[in-house]
Short mmCIF file of C-alpha atoms in Angstrom, two decimals:
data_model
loop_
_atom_site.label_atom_id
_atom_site.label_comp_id
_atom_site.label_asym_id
_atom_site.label_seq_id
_atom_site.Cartn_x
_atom_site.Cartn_y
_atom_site.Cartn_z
CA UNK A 1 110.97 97.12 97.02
CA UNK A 2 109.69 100.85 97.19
CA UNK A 3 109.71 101.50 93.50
CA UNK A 4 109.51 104.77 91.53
CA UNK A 5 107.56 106.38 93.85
CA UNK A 6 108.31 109.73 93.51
CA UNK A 7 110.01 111.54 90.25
CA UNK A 8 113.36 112.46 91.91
CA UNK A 9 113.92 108.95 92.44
CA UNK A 10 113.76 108.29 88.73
CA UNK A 11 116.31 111.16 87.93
CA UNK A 12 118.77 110.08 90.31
CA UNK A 13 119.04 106.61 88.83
CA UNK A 14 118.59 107.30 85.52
CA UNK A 15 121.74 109.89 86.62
CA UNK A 16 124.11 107.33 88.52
CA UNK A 17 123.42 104.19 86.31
CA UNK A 18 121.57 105.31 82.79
CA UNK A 19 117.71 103.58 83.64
CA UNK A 20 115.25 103.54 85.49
CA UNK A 21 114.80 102.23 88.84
CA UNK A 22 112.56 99.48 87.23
CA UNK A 23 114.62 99.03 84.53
CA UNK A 24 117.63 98.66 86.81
CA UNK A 25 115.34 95.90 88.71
CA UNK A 26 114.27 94.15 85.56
CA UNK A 27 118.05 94.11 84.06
CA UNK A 28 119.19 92.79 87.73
CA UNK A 29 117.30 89.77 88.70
CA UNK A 30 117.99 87.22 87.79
CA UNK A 31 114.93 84.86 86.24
CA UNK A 32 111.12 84.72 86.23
CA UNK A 33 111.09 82.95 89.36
CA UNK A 34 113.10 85.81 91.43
CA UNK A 35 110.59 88.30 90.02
CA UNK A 36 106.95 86.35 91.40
CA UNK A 37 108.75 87.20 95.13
CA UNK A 38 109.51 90.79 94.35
CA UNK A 39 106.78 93.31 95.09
CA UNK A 40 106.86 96.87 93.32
CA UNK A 41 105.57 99.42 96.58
CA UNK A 42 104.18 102.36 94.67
CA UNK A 43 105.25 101.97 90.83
CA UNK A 44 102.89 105.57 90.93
CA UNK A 45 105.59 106.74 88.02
CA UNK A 46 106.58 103.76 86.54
CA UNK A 47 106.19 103.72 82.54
CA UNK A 48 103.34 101.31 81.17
CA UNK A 49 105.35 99.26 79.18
CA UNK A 50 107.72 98.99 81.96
CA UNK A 51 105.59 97.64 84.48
CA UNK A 52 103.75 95.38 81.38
CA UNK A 53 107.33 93.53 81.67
CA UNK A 54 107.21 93.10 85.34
CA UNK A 55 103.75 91.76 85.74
CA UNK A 56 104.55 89.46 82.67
CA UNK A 57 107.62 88.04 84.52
CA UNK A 58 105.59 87.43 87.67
CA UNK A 59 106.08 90.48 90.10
CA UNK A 60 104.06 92.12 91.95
CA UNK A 61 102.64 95.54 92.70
CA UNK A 62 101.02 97.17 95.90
CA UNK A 63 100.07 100.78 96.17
CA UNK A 64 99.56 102.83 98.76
CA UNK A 65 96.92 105.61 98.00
CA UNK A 66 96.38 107.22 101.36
CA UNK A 67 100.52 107.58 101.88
CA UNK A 68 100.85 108.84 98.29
CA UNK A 69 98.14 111.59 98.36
CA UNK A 70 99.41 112.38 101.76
CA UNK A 71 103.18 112.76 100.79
CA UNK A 72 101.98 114.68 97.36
CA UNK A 73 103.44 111.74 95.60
CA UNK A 74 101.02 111.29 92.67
CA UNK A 75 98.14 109.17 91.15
CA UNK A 76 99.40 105.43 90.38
CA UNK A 77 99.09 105.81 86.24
CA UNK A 78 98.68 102.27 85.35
CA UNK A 79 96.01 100.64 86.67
CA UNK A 80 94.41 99.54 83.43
CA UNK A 81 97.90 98.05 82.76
CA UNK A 82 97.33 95.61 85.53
CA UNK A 83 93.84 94.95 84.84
CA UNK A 84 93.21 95.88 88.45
CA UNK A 85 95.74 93.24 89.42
CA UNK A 86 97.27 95.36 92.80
CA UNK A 87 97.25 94.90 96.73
CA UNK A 88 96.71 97.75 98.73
CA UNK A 89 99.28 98.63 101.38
CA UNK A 90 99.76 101.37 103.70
CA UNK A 91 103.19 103.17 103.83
CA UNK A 92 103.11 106.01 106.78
CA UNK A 93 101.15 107.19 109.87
CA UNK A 94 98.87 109.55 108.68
CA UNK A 95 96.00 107.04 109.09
CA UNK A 96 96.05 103.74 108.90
CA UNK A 97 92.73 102.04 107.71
CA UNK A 98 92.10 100.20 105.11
CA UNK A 99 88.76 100.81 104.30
CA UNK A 100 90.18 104.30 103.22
CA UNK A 101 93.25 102.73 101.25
CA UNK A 102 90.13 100.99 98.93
CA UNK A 103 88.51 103.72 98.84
CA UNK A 104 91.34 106.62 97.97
CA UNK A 105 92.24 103.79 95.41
CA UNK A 106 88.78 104.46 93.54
CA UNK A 107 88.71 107.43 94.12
CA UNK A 108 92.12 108.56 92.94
CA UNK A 109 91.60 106.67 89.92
CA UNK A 110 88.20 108.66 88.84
CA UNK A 111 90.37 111.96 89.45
CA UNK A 112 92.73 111.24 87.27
CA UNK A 113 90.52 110.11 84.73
CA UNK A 114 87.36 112.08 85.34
CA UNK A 115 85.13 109.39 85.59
CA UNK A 116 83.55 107.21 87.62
CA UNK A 117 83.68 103.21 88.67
CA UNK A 118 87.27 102.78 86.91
CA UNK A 119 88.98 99.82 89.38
CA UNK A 120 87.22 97.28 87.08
CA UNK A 121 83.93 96.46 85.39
CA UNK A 122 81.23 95.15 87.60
CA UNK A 123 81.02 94.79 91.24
CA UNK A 124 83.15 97.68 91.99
CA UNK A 125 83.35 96.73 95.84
CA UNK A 126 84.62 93.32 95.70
CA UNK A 127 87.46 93.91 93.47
CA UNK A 128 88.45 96.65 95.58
CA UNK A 129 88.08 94.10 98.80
CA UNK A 130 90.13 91.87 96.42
CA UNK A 131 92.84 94.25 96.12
CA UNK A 132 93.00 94.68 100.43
CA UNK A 133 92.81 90.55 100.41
CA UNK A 134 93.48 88.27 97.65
CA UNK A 135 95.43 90.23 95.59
CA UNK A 136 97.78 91.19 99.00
CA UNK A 137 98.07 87.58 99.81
CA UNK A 138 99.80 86.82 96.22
CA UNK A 139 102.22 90.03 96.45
CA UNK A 140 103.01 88.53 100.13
CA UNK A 141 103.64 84.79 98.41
CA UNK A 142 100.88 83.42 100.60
CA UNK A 143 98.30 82.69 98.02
CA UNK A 144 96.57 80.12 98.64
CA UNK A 145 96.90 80.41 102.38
CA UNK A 146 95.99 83.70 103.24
CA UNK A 147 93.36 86.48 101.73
CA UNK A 148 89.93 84.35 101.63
CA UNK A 149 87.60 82.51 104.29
CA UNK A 150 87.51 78.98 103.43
CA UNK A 151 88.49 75.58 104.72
CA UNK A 152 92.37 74.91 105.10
CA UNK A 153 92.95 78.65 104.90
CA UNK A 154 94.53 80.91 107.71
CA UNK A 155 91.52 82.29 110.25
CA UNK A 156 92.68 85.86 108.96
CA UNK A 157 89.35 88.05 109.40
CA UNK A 158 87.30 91.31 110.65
CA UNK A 159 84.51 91.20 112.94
CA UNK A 160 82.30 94.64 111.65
CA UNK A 161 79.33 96.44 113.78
CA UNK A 162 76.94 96.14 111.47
CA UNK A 163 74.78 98.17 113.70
CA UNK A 164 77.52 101.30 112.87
CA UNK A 165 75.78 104.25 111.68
CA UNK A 166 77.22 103.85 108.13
CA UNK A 167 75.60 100.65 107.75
CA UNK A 168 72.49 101.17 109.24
CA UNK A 169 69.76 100.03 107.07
CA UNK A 170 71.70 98.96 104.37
CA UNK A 171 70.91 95.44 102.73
CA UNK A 172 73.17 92.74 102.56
CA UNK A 173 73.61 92.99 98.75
CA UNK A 174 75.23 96.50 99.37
CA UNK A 175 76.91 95.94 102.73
CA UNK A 176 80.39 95.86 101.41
CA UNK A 177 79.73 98.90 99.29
CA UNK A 178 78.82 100.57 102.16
CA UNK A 179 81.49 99.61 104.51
CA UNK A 180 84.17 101.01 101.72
CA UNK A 181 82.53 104.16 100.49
CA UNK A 182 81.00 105.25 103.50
CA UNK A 183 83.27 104.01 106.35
CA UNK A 184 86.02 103.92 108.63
CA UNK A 185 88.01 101.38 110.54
CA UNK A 186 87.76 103.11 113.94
CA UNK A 187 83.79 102.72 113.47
CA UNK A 188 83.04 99.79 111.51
CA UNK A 189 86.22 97.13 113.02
CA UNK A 190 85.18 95.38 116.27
CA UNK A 191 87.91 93.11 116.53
CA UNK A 192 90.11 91.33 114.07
CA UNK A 193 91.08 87.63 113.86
CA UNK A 194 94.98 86.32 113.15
CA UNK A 195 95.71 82.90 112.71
CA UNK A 196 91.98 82.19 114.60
CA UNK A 197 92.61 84.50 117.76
CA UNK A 198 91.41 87.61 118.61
CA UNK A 199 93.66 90.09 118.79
CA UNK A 200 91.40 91.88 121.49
CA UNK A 201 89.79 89.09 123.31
CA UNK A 202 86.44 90.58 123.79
CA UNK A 203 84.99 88.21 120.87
CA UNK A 204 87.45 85.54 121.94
CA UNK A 205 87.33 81.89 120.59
#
């Protein structure tokens, strides 16, 4: 469900039914259950304690940082509120790449808040890579089958040039660092892996 994504959206529902468009969702569905298969797209204006009651009754929310600094949209407001629980999508054609979704989602945040590191506390990296992974798997309801590399898990994966100039030289420990800060899918991606093919063939299994 695109949700609250832009601030005319709000004032046309609070207009024709008296709440917001989250509101409106919470008030509709029916039970807990519904909720953990509905997936806020862009909550960037939704109201803390709003979304507080959505992630409590099991939804899920994906944002979309490269579509809503294109559009003008706005800075999702609530990250601490989720405690960095969000997948990453991508909602128009400006550019698609995901490395740039992780990293517009950092970077956003520190804009807003004038400081640095803000996604979470420690490795900053791999929660971002958990927000383009783990975290999209359970807004998708396919956790537990999608998002990681492990045995009994969909052969989802990216084969990366580690010989790409924004890796060059850069030790393992702060590879995927690299790779999110510093660059692109067009230089990094050599292939990518669904369901254990390749989708281009020239790494083929």
């Amino acid at each position: 469900v695109h949700l609250e994504e832009q601030p005319k959206e709000i004032e046309d529902c609070l207009d024709a039914h008296g709440m917001t468009p989250m509101a409106l969702l919470l008030s509709s569905v029916e039970s807990q259950d519904h909720l953990s298969r509905v997936c806020g797209v862009h909550c960037t204006h939704t109201e803390a304690a709003d979304l507080e009651r959505f992630l409590a009754a099991g939804g899920n929310v994906c944002v979309c940082p490269l579509t809503e600094a294109a559009l003008g949209d706005g800075v999702f407001k609530s990250m601490d509120r989720t405690r960095g629980r969000v997948s990453l999508g991508t909602d128009c054609n400006a550019r698609i790449d995901m490395f740039e979704e992780m990293r517009w989602l950092e970077y956003s945040q520190r804009l807003a808040r004038g400081r640095r590191g803000v996604v979470s506390a420690g490795d900053l990296a791999a929660k971002l890579f958990e927000c383009a992974t783990i975290h999209g798997a359970t807004a998708l309801g396919l956790e537990g089958e999608v998002g990681t590399i492990e045995p009994g898990v969909w052969a989802d994966f990216a084969a990366i040039d580690l010989s790409a100039a924004s890796l060059r030289d850069i030790d393992d420990e702060n590879l995927l660092g690299a790779a999110i800060f510093g660059g692109a899918s067009e230089g990094l991606v050599l292939d990518t892996c669904v369901a254990g093919k390749w989708t281009d063939g020239r790494l083929g299994v």
